[in-house]
């Protein structure tokens, strides 16, 4: 985590009157790399090493939750869960997705509403580019369309049930539409393993929208072939 993110988290905890603890993941991360060095020999670092960091964080948080008899809330939103921009057993670890039914742009709108009278959520959190911070200089927009565009497509697809052709007729970029729909299809297996969310949308993942994990080649329309998955975190 960057220094800025740590200080934002410290400020948020202070505003909410909750405990703040800082625990390094460096030692277990290095231990994982050492243990895996033999089987990873000759392979360049990639998203695998990024996911190990997220899973260490998830293990720490679940241990804290167990020890203090508390419920771990996940921080993932509907945009990330739609396109699979989340890590199984990492940032997906938890018992309840409190904002899991809100698109990313809706999360920002909610945060600004919370801050309407006084700063509760540090403004720096809302003003900096979103990032998983699993590698230097990483930003969500390196791997995904801009969130206003992504959320517009997802809202029309998930709630209004617009298909690819309808989205293009509405003026969306054809290549972006196709990529978003393929990513959404490919991430179904992650959503089956996600914690329940607080339902606020007309169509929610889970009981409101669950598709078969194994679907025909023609139905997926090549969803797992010839598609660019930069930054996708398995």
mmCIF file of C-alpha atoms in Angstrom, residues 90-201:
data_model
loop_
_atom_site.group_PDB
_atom_site.id
_atom_site.type_symbol
_atom_site.label_atom_id
_atom_site.label_comp_id
_atom_site.label_asym_id
_atom_site.label_seq_id
_atom_site.Cartn_x
_atom_site.Cartn_y
_atom_site.Cartn_z
ATOM 1 C CA UNK A 90 -7.972 -11.980 -1.555
ATOM 2 C CA UNK A 91 -10.090 -8.843 -1.613
ATOM 3 C CA UNK A 92 -13.112 -11.139 -2.109
ATOM 4 C CA UNK A 93 -12.529 -12.764 1.303
ATOM 5 C CA UNK A 94 -15.234 -11.790 3.768
ATOM 6 C CA UNK A 95 -18.758 -12.417 4.976
ATOM 7 C CA UNK A 96 -20.701 -9.532 3.448
ATOM 8 C CA UNK A 97 -20.246 -7.284 0.422
ATOM 9 C CA UNK A 98 -21.633 -4.072 1.892
ATOM 10 C CA UNK A 99 -21.218 -2.074 -1.337
ATOM 11 C CA UNK A 100 -21.249 -5.058 -3.677
ATOM 12 C CA UNK A 101 -24.482 -3.977 -5.388
ATOM 13 C CA UNK A 102 -23.205 -0.474 -6.182
ATOM 14 C CA UNK A 103 -21.372 0.344 -9.387
ATOM 15 C CA UNK A 104 -18.086 2.189 -8.963
ATOM 16 C CA UNK A 105 -19.568 5.551 -9.946
ATOM 17 C CA UNK A 106 -22.391 4.965 -7.446
ATOM 18 C CA UNK A 107 -19.840 4.267 -4.711
ATOM 19 C CA UNK A 108 -18.228 7.637 -5.413
ATOM 20 C CA UNK A 109 -21.631 9.343 -5.366
ATOM 21 C CA UNK A 110 -22.483 7.688 -2.044
ATOM 22 C CA UNK A 111 -19.136 8.738 -0.570
ATOM 23 C CA UNK A 112 -19.722 12.349 -1.586
ATOM 24 C CA UNK A 113 -23.179 12.162 -0.022
ATOM 25 C CA UNK A 114 -21.650 10.898 3.234
ATOM 26 C CA UNK A 115 -19.232 13.859 3.096
ATOM 27 C CA UNK A 116 -21.938 16.421 2.314
ATOM 28 C CA UNK A 117 -21.689 18.141 5.720
ATOM 29 C CA UNK A 118 -18.269 17.154 6.986
ATOM 30 C CA UNK A 119 -15.342 15.047 5.816
ATOM 31 C CA UNK A 120 -15.802 11.456 6.928
ATOM 32 C CA UNK A 121 -14.159 9.703 3.988
ATOM 33 C CA UNK A 122 -10.866 11.494 3.214
ATOM 34 C CA UNK A 123 -11.302 13.539 0.057
ATOM 35 C CA UNK A 124 -7.914 12.297 -1.145
ATOM 36 C CA UNK A 125 -9.452 8.829 -1.442
ATOM 37 C CA UNK A 126 -12.072 10.159 -3.844
ATOM 38 C CA UNK A 127 -9.743 12.360 -5.864
ATOM 39 C CA UNK A 128 -6.865 9.990 -6.619
ATOM 40 C CA UNK A 129 -7.043 7.430 -9.465
ATOM 41 C CA UNK A 130 -8.395 4.102 -8.155
ATOM 42 C CA UNK A 131 -5.776 1.382 -7.832
ATOM 43 C CA UNK A 132 -5.402 -2.111 -6.380
ATOM 44 C CA UNK A 133 -1.820 -1.092 -5.461
ATOM 45 C CA UNK A 134 -0.380 -4.519 -6.176
ATOM 46 C CA UNK A 135 2.435 -3.192 -8.354
ATOM 47 C CA UNK A 136 4.175 0.188 -8.671
ATOM 48 C CA UNK A 137 2.152 2.775 -10.565
ATOM 49 C CA UNK A 138 -0.835 0.461 -11.035
ATOM 50 C CA UNK A 139 -4.165 2.086 -11.889
ATOM 51 C CA UNK A 140 -7.542 0.461 -12.573
ATOM 52 C CA UNK A 141 -7.850 2.345 -15.852
ATOM 53 C CA UNK A 142 -4.741 0.572 -17.178
ATOM 54 C CA UNK A 143 -6.885 -2.573 -17.351
ATOM 55 C CA UNK A 144 -10.474 -1.348 -17.618
ATOM 56 C CA UNK A 145 -12.444 1.262 -19.568
ATOM 57 C CA UNK A 146 -13.101 4.537 -17.699
ATOM 58 C CA UNK A 147 -15.611 3.788 -14.958
ATOM 59 C CA UNK A 148 -18.262 6.170 -16.274
ATOM 60 C CA UNK A 149 -18.200 4.295 -19.586
ATOM 61 C CA UNK A 150 -17.950 0.855 -17.974
ATOM 62 C CA UNK A 151 -20.819 1.529 -15.581
ATOM 63 C CA UNK A 152 -23.047 2.889 -18.332
ATOM 64 C CA UNK A 153 -22.578 -0.350 -20.277
ATOM 65 C CA UNK A 154 -23.048 -2.544 -17.211
ATOM 66 C CA UNK A 155 -26.200 -0.729 -16.105
ATOM 67 C CA UNK A 156 -27.795 -1.153 -19.522
ATOM 68 C CA UNK A 157 -26.659 -4.774 -19.808
ATOM 69 C CA UNK A 158 -27.465 -6.009 -16.301
ATOM 70 C CA UNK A 159 -30.595 -4.007 -15.472
ATOM 71 C CA UNK A 160 -32.143 -3.105 -18.837
ATOM 72 C CA UNK A 161 -30.969 -6.413 -20.381
ATOM 73 C CA UNK A 162 -29.559 -4.652 -23.450
ATOM 74 C CA UNK A 163 -27.551 -7.009 -25.658
ATOM 75 C CA UNK A 164 -24.414 -6.209 -27.630
ATOM 76 C CA UNK A 165 -26.303 -4.882 -30.657
ATOM 77 C CA UNK A 166 -28.549 -2.662 -28.522
ATOM 78 C CA UNK A 167 -25.582 -1.206 -26.669
ATOM 79 C CA UNK A 168 -23.865 -0.323 -29.933
ATOM 80 C CA UNK A 169 -27.065 1.284 -31.220
ATOM 81 C CA UNK A 170 -27.088 3.394 -28.074
ATOM 82 C CA UNK A 171 -23.731 4.803 -29.119
ATOM 83 C CA UNK A 172 -21.292 2.671 -27.143
ATOM 84 C CA UNK A 173 -17.975 1.709 -28.729
ATOM 85 C CA UNK A 174 -18.377 -1.779 -30.283
ATOM 86 C CA UNK A 175 -14.955 -3.048 -29.200
ATOM 87 C CA UNK A 176 -15.463 -1.846 -25.630
ATOM 88 C CA UNK A 177 -18.936 -3.389 -25.451
ATOM 89 C CA UNK A 178 -17.689 -6.737 -26.705
ATOM 90 C CA UNK A 179 -14.791 -6.753 -24.264
ATOM 91 C CA UNK A 180 -16.961 -5.813 -21.273
ATOM 92 C CA UNK A 181 -19.537 -8.498 -22.084
ATOM 93 C CA UNK A 182 -16.823 -11.120 -22.515
ATOM 94 C CA UNK A 183 -15.181 -10.171 -19.232
ATOM 95 C CA UNK A 184 -18.565 -10.319 -17.505
ATOM 96 C CA UNK A 185 -19.254 -13.796 -18.893
ATOM 97 C CA UNK A 186 -15.793 -15.019 -17.938
ATOM 98 C CA UNK A 187 -16.154 -13.814 -14.327
ATOM 99 C CA UNK A 188 -19.304 -15.807 -13.548
ATOM 100 C CA UNK A 189 -17.345 -18.394 -11.554
ATOM 101 C CA UNK A 190 -16.001 -15.653 -9.283
ATOM 102 C CA UNK A 191 -19.461 -14.299 -8.577
ATOM 103 C CA UNK A 192 -20.604 -17.762 -7.491
ATOM 104 C CA UNK A 193 -17.939 -17.580 -4.763
ATOM 105 C CA UNK A 194 -18.506 -13.968 -3.730
ATOM 106 C CA UNK A 195 -20.079 -13.085 -0.367
ATOM 107 C CA UNK A 196 -23.711 -11.930 -0.353
ATOM 108 C CA UNK A 197 -24.342 -8.258 -1.028
ATOM 109 C CA UNK A 198 -26.779 -5.717 0.384
ATOM 110 C CA UNK A 199 -29.352 -5.505 -2.406
ATOM 111 C CA UNK A 200 -30.124 -1.991 -3.620
ATOM 112 C CA UNK A 201 -30.354 -2.445 -7.407
#
